[in-house]
Amino acid sequence: MLNIVITGAPGSGKGTQSELIEKEYNLFHISTGDMLRAEIKAGSEIGKKAESIIAEGKLVPDEVMIAMLRKQVLDHKDACGFIFDGFPRTVVQAEELDEMLAELNAKVDVLLCMEVAHETLVERLLNRGKTSGRADDNLETIEKRLAVYTENTLPVIEFYKKSGRFSKADNNSTVENCFDQIKNIINAHI
């Protein structure tokens, strides 16, 4: 079982690269952002709580994210592996993910960190906001989201660095160039 965590600031290309990895390696893609947007659209209790938190540019509490992710993993435990897109975002979530996968005799093989310049991230997110209609893709919320990412997620990167499971991919150029880097990283872990 191959398990990959893909992380990076909002707008760094996690979703795009995750789709390519999913197809190339036959992995099950779990996007916590997609899961939350589905809950919001459905008007569920989790969705209602998450919507106001996300609108402020904050992170949804660990226990909510972990419960949603656990359900996805257990519902698809026969998969060849997983791409965790947008999870973990805190060290607590990273520790919980390790425990959850250990129950399946598996582990996170590599954390792929998508590196993109700040100005490029802001530009991408503003452009996405124009086409997607996402309420969180406005300049004020984007800056908050980037600050929250830096504050909360960088310790997760350190967590994976300490265990030798960290790699980075430069996504300042083309999708194809970044994916070539990612394939080299993944193939080194298979």
Short mmCIF file of N, CA, C and O in Angstrom, two decimals, residues 3-59:
data_model
loop_
_atom_site.label_atom_id
_atom_site.label_comp_id
_atom_site.label_asym_id
_atom_site.label_seq_id
_atom_site.Cartn_x
_atom_site.Cartn_y
_atom_site.Cartn_z
N ASN A 3 1.07 5.26 0.39
CA ASN A 3 0.30 6.35 0.97
C ASN A 3 1.10 7.65 0.90
O ASN A 3 2.24 7.70 1.37
N ILE A 4 0.48 8.66 0.30
CA ILE A 4 1.14 9.93 0.05
C ILE A 4 0.33 11.05 0.68
O ILE A 4 -0.89 11.11 0.51
N VAL A 5 1.01 11.92 1.40
CA VAL A 5 0.40 13.15 1.87
C VAL A 5 0.88 14.25 0.93
O VAL A 5 2.08 14.35 0.66
N ILE A 6 -0.03 15.04 0.40
CA ILE A 6 0.35 16.17 -0.44
C ILE A 6 -0.08 17.43 0.28
O ILE A 6 -1.23 17.55 0.72
N THR A 7 0.87 18.32 0.47
CA THR A 7 0.58 19.55 1.20
C THR A 7 1.16 20.73 0.46
O THR A 7 1.97 20.58 -0.45
N GLY A 8 0.75 21.87 0.87
CA GLY A 8 1.20 23.12 0.28
C GLY A 8 0.16 24.17 0.59
O GLY A 8 -0.97 23.85 0.96
N ALA A 9 0.55 25.39 0.44
CA ALA A 9 -0.36 26.49 0.72
C ALA A 9 -1.57 26.43 -0.22
O ALA A 9 -1.51 25.80 -1.28
N PRO A 10 -2.67 27.08 0.17
CA PRO A 10 -3.81 27.17 -0.74
C PRO A 10 -3.34 27.72 -2.09
O PRO A 10 -2.58 28.68 -2.15
N GLY A 11 -3.76 27.08 -3.18
CA GLY A 11 -3.39 27.52 -4.51
C GLY A 11 -2.09 26.94 -5.03
O GLY A 11 -1.64 27.27 -6.12
N SER A 12 -1.49 26.02 -4.27
CA SER A 12 -0.19 25.47 -4.67
C SER A 12 -0.30 24.33 -5.69
O SER A 12 0.72 23.85 -6.18
N GLY A 13 -1.51 23.91 -6.01
CA GLY A 13 -1.69 22.87 -7.02
C GLY A 13 -1.88 21.47 -6.47
O GLY A 13 -1.73 20.49 -7.20
N LYS A 14 -2.22 21.36 -5.20
CA LYS A 14 -2.40 20.04 -4.58
C LYS A 14 -3.47 19.22 -5.31
O LYS A 14 -3.25 18.05 -5.60
N GLY A 15 -4.60 19.83 -5.59
CA GLY A 15 -5.69 19.11 -6.23
C GLY A 15 -5.33 18.63 -7.63
O GLY A 15 -5.57 17.48 -7.99
N THR A 16 -4.73 19.51 -8.41
CA THR A 16 -4.33 19.16 -9.77
C THR A 16 -3.32 18.01 -9.76
O THR A 16 -3.48 17.03 -10.50
N GLN A 17 -2.29 18.13 -8.94
CA GLN A 17 -1.27 17.09 -8.89
C GLN A 17 -1.83 15.80 -8.29
O GLN A 17 -1.46 14.71 -8.72
N SER A 18 -2.73 15.92 -7.33
CA SER A 18 -3.35 14.71 -6.74
C SER A 18 -4.10 13.90 -7.79
O SER A 18 -4.04 12.67 -7.80
N GLU A 19 -4.81 14.59 -8.68
CA GLU A 19 -5.54 13.89 -9.74
C GLU A 19 -4.58 13.13 -10.65
O GLU A 19 -4.87 11.99 -11.05
N LEU A 20 -3.45 13.75 -10.97
CA LEU A 20 -2.46 13.08 -11.81
C LEU A 20 -1.84 11.88 -11.10
O LEU A 20 -1.66 10.82 -11.71
N ILE A 21 -1.54 12.03 -9.82
CA ILE A 21 -0.97 10.93 -9.03
C ILE A 21 -1.97 9.79 -8.93
O ILE A 21 -1.62 8.61 -9.08
N GLU A 22 -3.23 10.13 -8.69
CA GLU A 22 -4.31 9.14 -8.57
C GLU A 22 -4.36 8.25 -9.81
O GLU A 22 -4.41 7.02 -9.72
N LYS A 23 -4.31 8.87 -10.98
CA LYS A 23 -4.38 8.12 -12.24
C LYS A 23 -3.12 7.31 -12.49
O LYS A 23 -3.18 6.16 -12.90
N GLU A 24 -1.97 7.90 -12.23
CA GLU A 24 -0.69 7.26 -12.52
C GLU A 24 -0.43 6.05 -11.63
O GLU A 24 0.11 5.04 -12.06
N TYR A 25 -0.83 6.14 -10.35
CA TYR A 25 -0.48 5.10 -9.38
C TYR A 25 -1.69 4.33 -8.84
O TYR A 25 -1.54 3.51 -7.93
N ASN A 26 -2.88 4.60 -9.36
CA ASN A 26 -4.10 3.90 -8.96
C ASN A 26 -4.35 4.00 -7.46
O ASN A 26 -4.62 3.02 -6.78
N LEU A 27 -4.25 5.21 -6.94
CA LEU A 27 -4.48 5.46 -5.52
C LEU A 27 -5.85 6.10 -5.32
O LEU A 27 -6.41 6.69 -6.23
N PHE A 28 -6.37 6.00 -4.11
CA PHE A 28 -7.64 6.62 -3.77
C PHE A 28 -7.36 8.02 -3.23
O PHE A 28 -6.62 8.19 -2.26
N HIS A 29 -7.93 9.03 -3.88
CA HIS A 29 -7.69 10.44 -3.54
C HIS A 29 -8.70 10.90 -2.50
O HIS A 29 -9.90 10.86 -2.74
N ILE A 30 -8.19 11.34 -1.35
CA ILE A 30 -9.05 11.90 -0.31
C ILE A 30 -8.69 13.37 -0.17
O ILE A 30 -7.61 13.72 0.28
N SER A 31 -9.61 14.23 -0.59
CA SER A 31 -9.44 15.68 -0.46
C SER A 31 -10.33 16.16 0.66
O SER A 31 -11.56 16.11 0.56
N THR A 32 -9.71 16.62 1.74
CA THR A 32 -10.51 17.10 2.87
C THR A 32 -11.31 18.34 2.46
O THR A 32 -12.43 18.53 2.92
N GLY A 33 -10.74 19.16 1.57
CA GLY A 33 -11.48 20.33 1.10
C GLY A 33 -12.74 19.93 0.36
O GLY A 33 -13.82 20.49 0.59
N ASP A 34 -12.62 18.92 -0.53
CA ASP A 34 -13.80 18.43 -1.25
C ASP A 34 -14.83 17.84 -0.29
O ASP A 34 -16.03 18.04 -0.46
N MET A 35 -14.33 17.10 0.73
CA MET A 35 -15.26 16.51 1.71
C MET A 35 -16.02 17.61 2.45
O MET A 35 -17.23 17.51 2.63
N LEU A 36 -15.31 18.65 2.86
CA LEU A 36 -15.96 19.75 3.59
C LEU A 36 -16.95 20.50 2.70
O LEU A 36 -18.06 20.81 3.14
N ARG A 37 -16.55 20.76 1.45
CA ARG A 37 -17.48 21.46 0.54
C ARG A 37 -18.74 20.62 0.29
O ARG A 37 -19.84 21.16 0.19
N ALA A 38 -18.59 19.30 0.24
CA ALA A 38 -19.76 18.42 0.07
C ALA A 38 -20.67 18.50 1.30
O ALA A 38 -21.90 18.52 1.16
N GLU A 39 -20.07 18.54 2.48
CA GLU A 39 -20.86 18.65 3.72
C GLU A 39 -21.60 19.99 3.76
O GLU A 39 -22.75 20.07 4.17
N ILE A 40 -20.92 21.05 3.34
CA ILE A 40 -21.53 22.38 3.32
C ILE A 40 -22.70 22.39 2.34
O ILE A 40 -23.79 22.86 2.65
N LYS A 41 -22.47 21.84 1.14
CA LYS A 41 -23.52 21.81 0.11
C LYS A 41 -24.73 21.01 0.59
O LYS A 41 -25.88 21.37 0.32
N ALA A 42 -24.46 19.91 1.32
CA ALA A 42 -25.54 19.06 1.82
C ALA A 42 -26.28 19.71 2.99
O ALA A 42 -27.36 19.25 3.37
N GLY A 43 -25.68 20.76 3.57
CA GLY A 43 -26.32 21.43 4.70
C GLY A 43 -26.27 20.61 5.98
O GLY A 43 -27.08 20.81 6.88
N SER A 44 -25.31 19.70 6.07
CA SER A 44 -25.19 18.86 7.27
C SER A 44 -24.73 19.70 8.46
O SER A 44 -24.29 20.84 8.31
N GLU A 45 -24.82 19.11 9.63
CA GLU A 45 -24.38 19.80 10.84
C GLU A 45 -22.89 20.15 10.75
O GLU A 45 -22.48 21.26 11.07
N ILE A 46 -22.08 19.17 10.29
CA ILE A 46 -20.65 19.43 10.11
C ILE A 46 -20.46 20.55 9.09
O ILE A 46 -19.65 21.44 9.28
N GLY A 47 -21.23 20.50 8.02
CA GLY A 47 -21.13 21.51 6.97
C GLY A 47 -21.44 22.91 7.47
O GLY A 47 -20.76 23.87 7.12
N LYS A 48 -22.48 23.03 8.30
CA LYS A 48 -22.85 24.34 8.83
C LYS A 48 -21.74 24.90 9.72
O LYS A 48 -21.40 26.09 9.63
N LYS A 49 -21.18 24.06 10.56
CA LYS A 49 -20.08 24.50 11.44
C LYS A 49 -18.86 24.87 10.60
O LYS A 49 -18.22 25.89 10.83
N ALA A 50 -18.55 24.01 9.65
CA ALA A 50 -17.36 24.22 8.83
C ALA A 50 -17.47 25.49 7.99
O ALA A 50 -16.48 26.21 7.82
N GLU A 51 -18.64 25.78 7.48
CA GLU A 51 -18.81 26.92 6.59
C GLU A 51 -18.40 28.23 7.26
O GLU A 51 -17.67 29.05 6.67
N SER A 52 -18.84 28.45 8.50
CA SER A 52 -18.49 29.71 9.16
C SER A 52 -17.01 29.75 9.51
O SER A 52 -16.38 30.81 9.42
N ILE A 53 -16.42 28.62 9.85
CA ILE A 53 -14.99 28.57 10.17
C ILE A 53 -14.16 28.86 8.92
O ILE A 53 -13.22 29.65 8.95
N ILE A 54 -14.52 28.23 7.81
CA ILE A 54 -13.79 28.40 6.55
C ILE A 54 -13.92 29.84 6.05
O ILE A 54 -12.95 30.42 5.56
N ALA A 55 -15.10 30.43 6.20
CA ALA A 55 -15.31 31.81 5.74
C ALA A 55 -14.39 32.79 6.46
O ALA A 55 -14.03 33.83 5.91
N GLU A 56 -13.98 32.43 7.68
CA GLU A 56 -13.06 33.27 8.45
C GLU A 56 -11.60 32.96 8.11
O GLU A 56 -10.69 33.60 8.64
N GLY A 57 -11.37 31.96 7.26
CA GLY A 57 -10.01 31.59 6.88
C GLY A 57 -9.32 30.71 7.91
O GLY A 57 -8.10 30.54 7.87
N LYS A 58 -10.08 30.14 8.82
CA LYS A 58 -9.51 29.30 9.88
C LYS A 58 -9.59 27.82 9.51
O LYS A 58 -10.25 27.44 8.53
N LEU A 59 -8.93 26.96 10.31
CA LEU A 59 -8.96 25.52 10.09
C LEU A 59 -10.11 24.88 10.88
O LEU A 59 -10.37 25.26 12.02
#
